[in-house]
Amino acid sequence: MNQSSHRLPDWLAAPGHAGAETVPEPARDALLLDIGGHTGALAIYAGAERDGTEIEVSPDRDDQARTHNVVRARQAGRVTHYAAVFPALPAGEYAVWSDADTRAGTVAIHGGHVTEFRLFPGG
């Protein structure tokens, strides 16, 4: 499976916290994760070709109740990651959509945790 749930990736950590690095300019946006209790976050890594495009997720048993976010370039030191971040999702199982008709996989969101999913061409 291509998901994991653990500590914040360095590029998601707030400045001043352990493991955080200062984001070099230009930063595209600031992230504020609203996690805890029964709410978690989801970071979906994608290839550079997805920069600026939307990725959708939906509760696993309700394909029509989708929400989306945009893939953006995120800096971690000298490395650029491309990711769509869902800062607050209720705990549960979610489908990740690679396009409007194709499921890329399923992730489990846990309260107080950041789950990561890799969505790259060919898998």
PDB file of C-alpha atoms in Angstrom:
ATOM      1  CA  MET A   1       0.000   0.000   0.000  1.00  0.00           C
ATOM      2  CA  ASN A   2       1.290   3.483  -0.703  1.00  0.00           C
ATOM      3  CA  GLN A   3       0.108   5.301   2.408  1.00  0.00           C
ATOM      4  CA  SER A   4       1.648   6.014   5.781  1.00  0.00           C
ATOM      5  CA  SER A   5       0.706   7.867   8.937  1.00  0.00           C
ATOM      6  CA  HIS A   6       3.401   9.311  11.185  1.00  0.00           C
ATOM      7  CA  ARG A   7       5.051  12.542  12.298  1.00  0.00           C
ATOM      8  CA  LEU A   8       4.761  15.669  10.166  1.00  0.00           C
ATOM      9  CA  PRO A   9       7.001  15.737   7.096  1.00  0.00           C
ATOM     10  CA  ASP A  10       9.639  18.462   7.420  1.00  0.00           C
ATOM     11  CA  TRP A  11       7.990  20.575   4.744  1.00  0.00           C
ATOM     12  CA  LEU A  12       4.691  20.525   6.673  1.00  0.00           C
ATOM     13  CA  ALA A  13       6.158  21.333  10.089  1.00  0.00           C
ATOM     14  CA  ALA A  14       5.719  24.860  11.367  1.00  0.00           C
ATOM     15  CA  PRO A  15       8.890  26.973  11.715  1.00  0.00           C
ATOM     16  CA  GLY A  16      10.324  26.692  15.199  1.00  0.00           C
ATOM     17  CA  HIS A  17       9.234  23.074  15.722  1.00  0.00           C
ATOM     18  CA  ALA A  18      11.626  20.147  15.728  1.00  0.00           C
ATOM     19  CA  GLY A  19      12.581  19.053  12.217  1.00  0.00           C
ATOM     20  CA  ALA A  20      11.276  22.222  10.587  1.00  0.00           C
ATOM     21  CA  GLU A  21      13.203  24.218   8.037  1.00  0.00           C
ATOM     22  CA  THR A  22      12.613  27.781   6.940  1.00  0.00           C
ATOM     23  CA  VAL A  23      10.739  27.771   3.640  1.00  0.00           C
ATOM     24  CA  PRO A  24      12.781  29.642   1.024  1.00  0.00           C
ATOM     25  CA  GLU A  25      11.106  32.279  -1.132  1.00  0.00           C
ATOM     26  CA  PRO A  26       8.947  32.171  -3.064  1.00  0.00           C
ATOM     27  CA  ALA A  27       6.520  30.230  -0.881  1.00  0.00           C
ATOM     28  CA  ARG A  28       3.219  29.575  -2.640  1.00  0.00           C
ATOM     29  CA  ASP A  29       1.038  29.398   0.445  1.00  0.00           C
ATOM     30  CA  ALA A  30       1.055  28.742   4.152  1.00  0.00           C
ATOM     31  CA  LEU A  31      -0.417  25.594   5.651  1.00  0.00           C
ATOM     32  CA  LEU A  32      -2.377  25.360   8.849  1.00  0.00           C
ATOM     33  CA  LEU A  33      -3.399  21.839   9.812  1.00  0.00           C
ATOM     34  CA  ASP A  34      -6.491  21.513  11.996  1.00  0.00           C
ATOM     35  CA  ILE A  35      -5.923  18.057  13.494  1.00  0.00           C
ATOM     36  CA  GLY A  36      -6.730  16.418  16.806  1.00  0.00           C
ATOM     37  CA  GLY A  37      -9.544  14.446  18.347  1.00  0.00           C
ATOM     38  CA  HIS A  38     -11.337  12.768  15.442  1.00  0.00           C
ATOM     39  CA  THR A  39      -9.761  14.980  12.757  1.00  0.00           C
ATOM     40  CA  GLY A  40      -6.625  14.199  10.747  1.00  0.00           C
ATOM     41  CA  ALA A  41      -4.871  15.582   7.671  1.00  0.00           C
ATOM     42  CA  LEU A  42      -3.899  14.079   4.321  1.00  0.00           C
ATOM     43  CA  ALA A  43      -0.872  14.941   2.151  1.00  0.00           C
ATOM     44  CA  ILE A  44      -1.039  13.497  -1.362  1.00  0.00           C
ATOM     45  CA  TYR A  45       2.325  13.560  -3.152  1.00  0.00           C
ATOM     46  CA  ALA A  46       2.181  13.836  -6.933  1.00  0.00           C
ATOM     47  CA  GLY A  47       4.553  14.378  -9.832  1.00  0.00           C
ATOM     48  CA  ALA A  48       5.547  17.839 -11.044  1.00  0.00           C
ATOM     49  CA  GLU A  49       3.204  17.427 -14.028  1.00  0.00           C
ATOM     50  CA  ARG A  50       0.252  17.683 -11.588  1.00  0.00           C
ATOM     51  CA  ASP A  51       1.365  21.112 -10.257  1.00  0.00           C
ATOM     52  CA  GLY A  52      -1.674  23.411 -10.212  1.00  0.00           C
ATOM     53  CA  THR A  53      -4.204  20.631 -10.827  1.00  0.00           C
ATOM     54  CA  GLU A  54      -6.864  19.399  -8.420  1.00  0.00           C
ATOM     55  CA  ILE A  55      -6.940  16.047  -6.658  1.00  0.00           C
ATOM     56  CA  GLU A  56     -10.190  14.751  -5.189  1.00  0.00           C
ATOM     57  CA  VAL A  57     -10.939  12.515  -2.214  1.00  0.00           C
ATOM     58  CA  SER A  58     -14.250  11.128  -0.997  1.00  0.00           C
ATOM     59  CA  PRO A  59     -15.467   9.047   1.921  1.00  0.00           C
ATOM     60  CA  ASP A  60     -14.822   5.449   0.838  1.00  0.00           C
ATOM     61  CA  ARG A  61     -18.514   4.519   0.657  1.00  0.00           C
ATOM     62  CA  ASP A  62     -19.771   7.767  -0.938  1.00  0.00           C
ATOM     63  CA  ASP A  63     -18.054   8.495  -4.267  1.00  0.00           C
ATOM     64  CA  GLN A  64     -20.277  11.543  -4.851  1.00  0.00           C
ATOM     65  CA  ALA A  65     -19.294  13.402  -1.636  1.00  0.00           C
ATOM     66  CA  ARG A  66     -15.951  14.591  -2.961  1.00  0.00           C
ATOM     67  CA  THR A  67     -13.697  17.364  -1.808  1.00  0.00           C
ATOM     68  CA  HIS A  68     -10.638  18.621  -3.651  1.00  0.00           C
ATOM     69  CA  ASN A  69      -7.411  20.497  -3.198  1.00  0.00           C
ATOM     70  CA  VAL A  70      -4.726  21.803  -5.537  1.00  0.00           C
ATOM     71  CA  VAL A  71      -1.271  20.276  -6.013  1.00  0.00           C
ATOM     72  CA  ARG A  72       1.374  22.875  -5.194  1.00  0.00           C
ATOM     73  CA  ALA A  73       5.150  22.944  -5.084  1.00  0.00           C
ATOM     74  CA  ARG A  74       6.445  22.775  -1.508  1.00  0.00           C
ATOM     75  CA  GLN A  75      10.073  23.379  -0.555  1.00  0.00           C
ATOM     76  CA  ALA A  76      12.029  21.320   1.998  1.00  0.00           C
ATOM     77  CA  GLY A  77      15.530  22.703   1.944  1.00  0.00           C
ATOM     78  CA  ARG A  78      16.739  22.213  -1.620  1.00  0.00           C
ATOM     79  CA  VAL A  79      14.129  19.578  -2.471  1.00  0.00           C
ATOM     80  CA  THR A  80      10.794  20.415  -4.083  1.00  0.00           C
ATOM     81  CA  HIS A  81       7.813  18.175  -3.342  1.00  0.00           C
ATOM     82  CA  TYR A  82       4.507  18.454  -5.169  1.00  0.00           C
ATOM     83  CA  ALA A  83       1.524  17.779  -2.938  1.00  0.00           C
ATOM     84  CA  ALA A  84      -2.137  18.469  -2.347  1.00  0.00           C
ATOM     85  CA  VAL A  85      -2.847  18.889   1.359  1.00  0.00           C
ATOM     86  CA  PHE A  86      -6.217  18.312   3.005  1.00  0.00           C
ATOM     87  CA  PRO A  87      -5.710  20.073   6.373  1.00  0.00           C
ATOM     88  CA  ALA A  88      -8.756  18.685   8.228  1.00  0.00           C
ATOM     89  CA  LEU A  89     -10.612  15.465   7.396  1.00  0.00           C
ATOM     90  CA  PRO A  90     -12.854  13.528   9.779  1.00  0.00           C
ATOM     91  CA  ALA A  91     -11.298  10.186  10.727  1.00  0.00           C
ATOM     92  CA  GLY A  92     -12.298   7.334   8.419  1.00  0.00           C
ATOM     93  CA  GLU A  93     -11.564   5.634   5.107  1.00  0.00           C
ATOM     94  CA  TYR A  94     -11.250   7.789   1.977  1.00  0.00           C
ATOM     95  CA  ALA A  95     -10.911   7.091  -1.747  1.00  0.00           C
ATOM     96  CA  VAL A  96      -8.220   9.072  -3.576  1.00  0.00           C
ATOM     97  CA  TRP A  97      -9.141   9.829  -7.192  1.00  0.00           C
ATOM     98  CA  SER A  98      -6.484  10.046  -9.915  1.00  0.00           C
ATOM     99  CA  ASP A  99      -9.115  11.545 -12.246  1.00  0.00           C
ATOM    100  CA  ALA A 100     -12.887  11.984 -12.295  1.00  0.00           C
ATOM    101  CA  ASP A 101     -13.532   8.274 -12.941  1.00  0.00           C
ATOM    102  CA  THR A 102     -10.498   6.414 -11.573  1.00  0.00           C
ATOM    103  CA  ARG A 103      -9.720   5.545  -7.961  1.00  0.00           C
ATOM    104  CA  ALA A 104      -5.994   5.597  -7.201  1.00  0.00           C
ATOM    105  CA  GLY A 105      -6.404   3.935  -3.814  1.00  0.00           C
ATOM    106  CA  THR A 106      -7.835   4.184  -0.328  1.00  0.00           C
ATOM    107  CA  VAL A 107      -6.391   5.859   2.763  1.00  0.00           C
ATOM    108  CA  ALA A 108      -7.252   5.685   6.445  1.00  0.00           C
ATOM    109  CA  ILE A 109      -7.380   9.042   8.228  1.00  0.00           C
ATOM    110  CA  HIS A 110      -6.744   8.945  11.983  1.00  0.00           C
ATOM    111  CA  GLY A 111      -7.477  11.785  14.386  1.00  0.00           C
ATOM    112  CA  GLY A 112      -4.397  13.810  15.302  1.00  0.00           C
ATOM    113  CA  HIS A 113      -2.254  12.313  12.506  1.00  0.00           C
ATOM    114  CA  VAL A 114      -1.064  13.269   9.037  1.00  0.00           C
ATOM    115  CA  THR A 115      -1.526  10.477   6.490  1.00  0.00           C
ATOM    116  CA  GLU A 116       0.612  10.494   3.347  1.00  0.00           C
ATOM    117  CA  PHE A 117      -0.312   9.007  -0.040  1.00  0.00           C
ATOM    118  CA  ARG A 118       1.801   8.835  -3.182  1.00  0.00           C
ATOM    119  CA  LEU A 119       0.049   9.462  -6.492  1.00  0.00           C
ATOM    120  CA  PHE A 120       2.525   9.174  -9.334  1.00  0.00           C
ATOM    121  CA  PRO A 121       2.150   8.270 -13.016  1.00  0.00           C
ATOM    122  CA  GLY A 122       1.863   4.545 -13.463  1.00  0.00           C
ATOM    123  CA  GLY A 123       1.108   3.855  -9.795  1.00  0.00           C
TER     124      GLY A 123
END
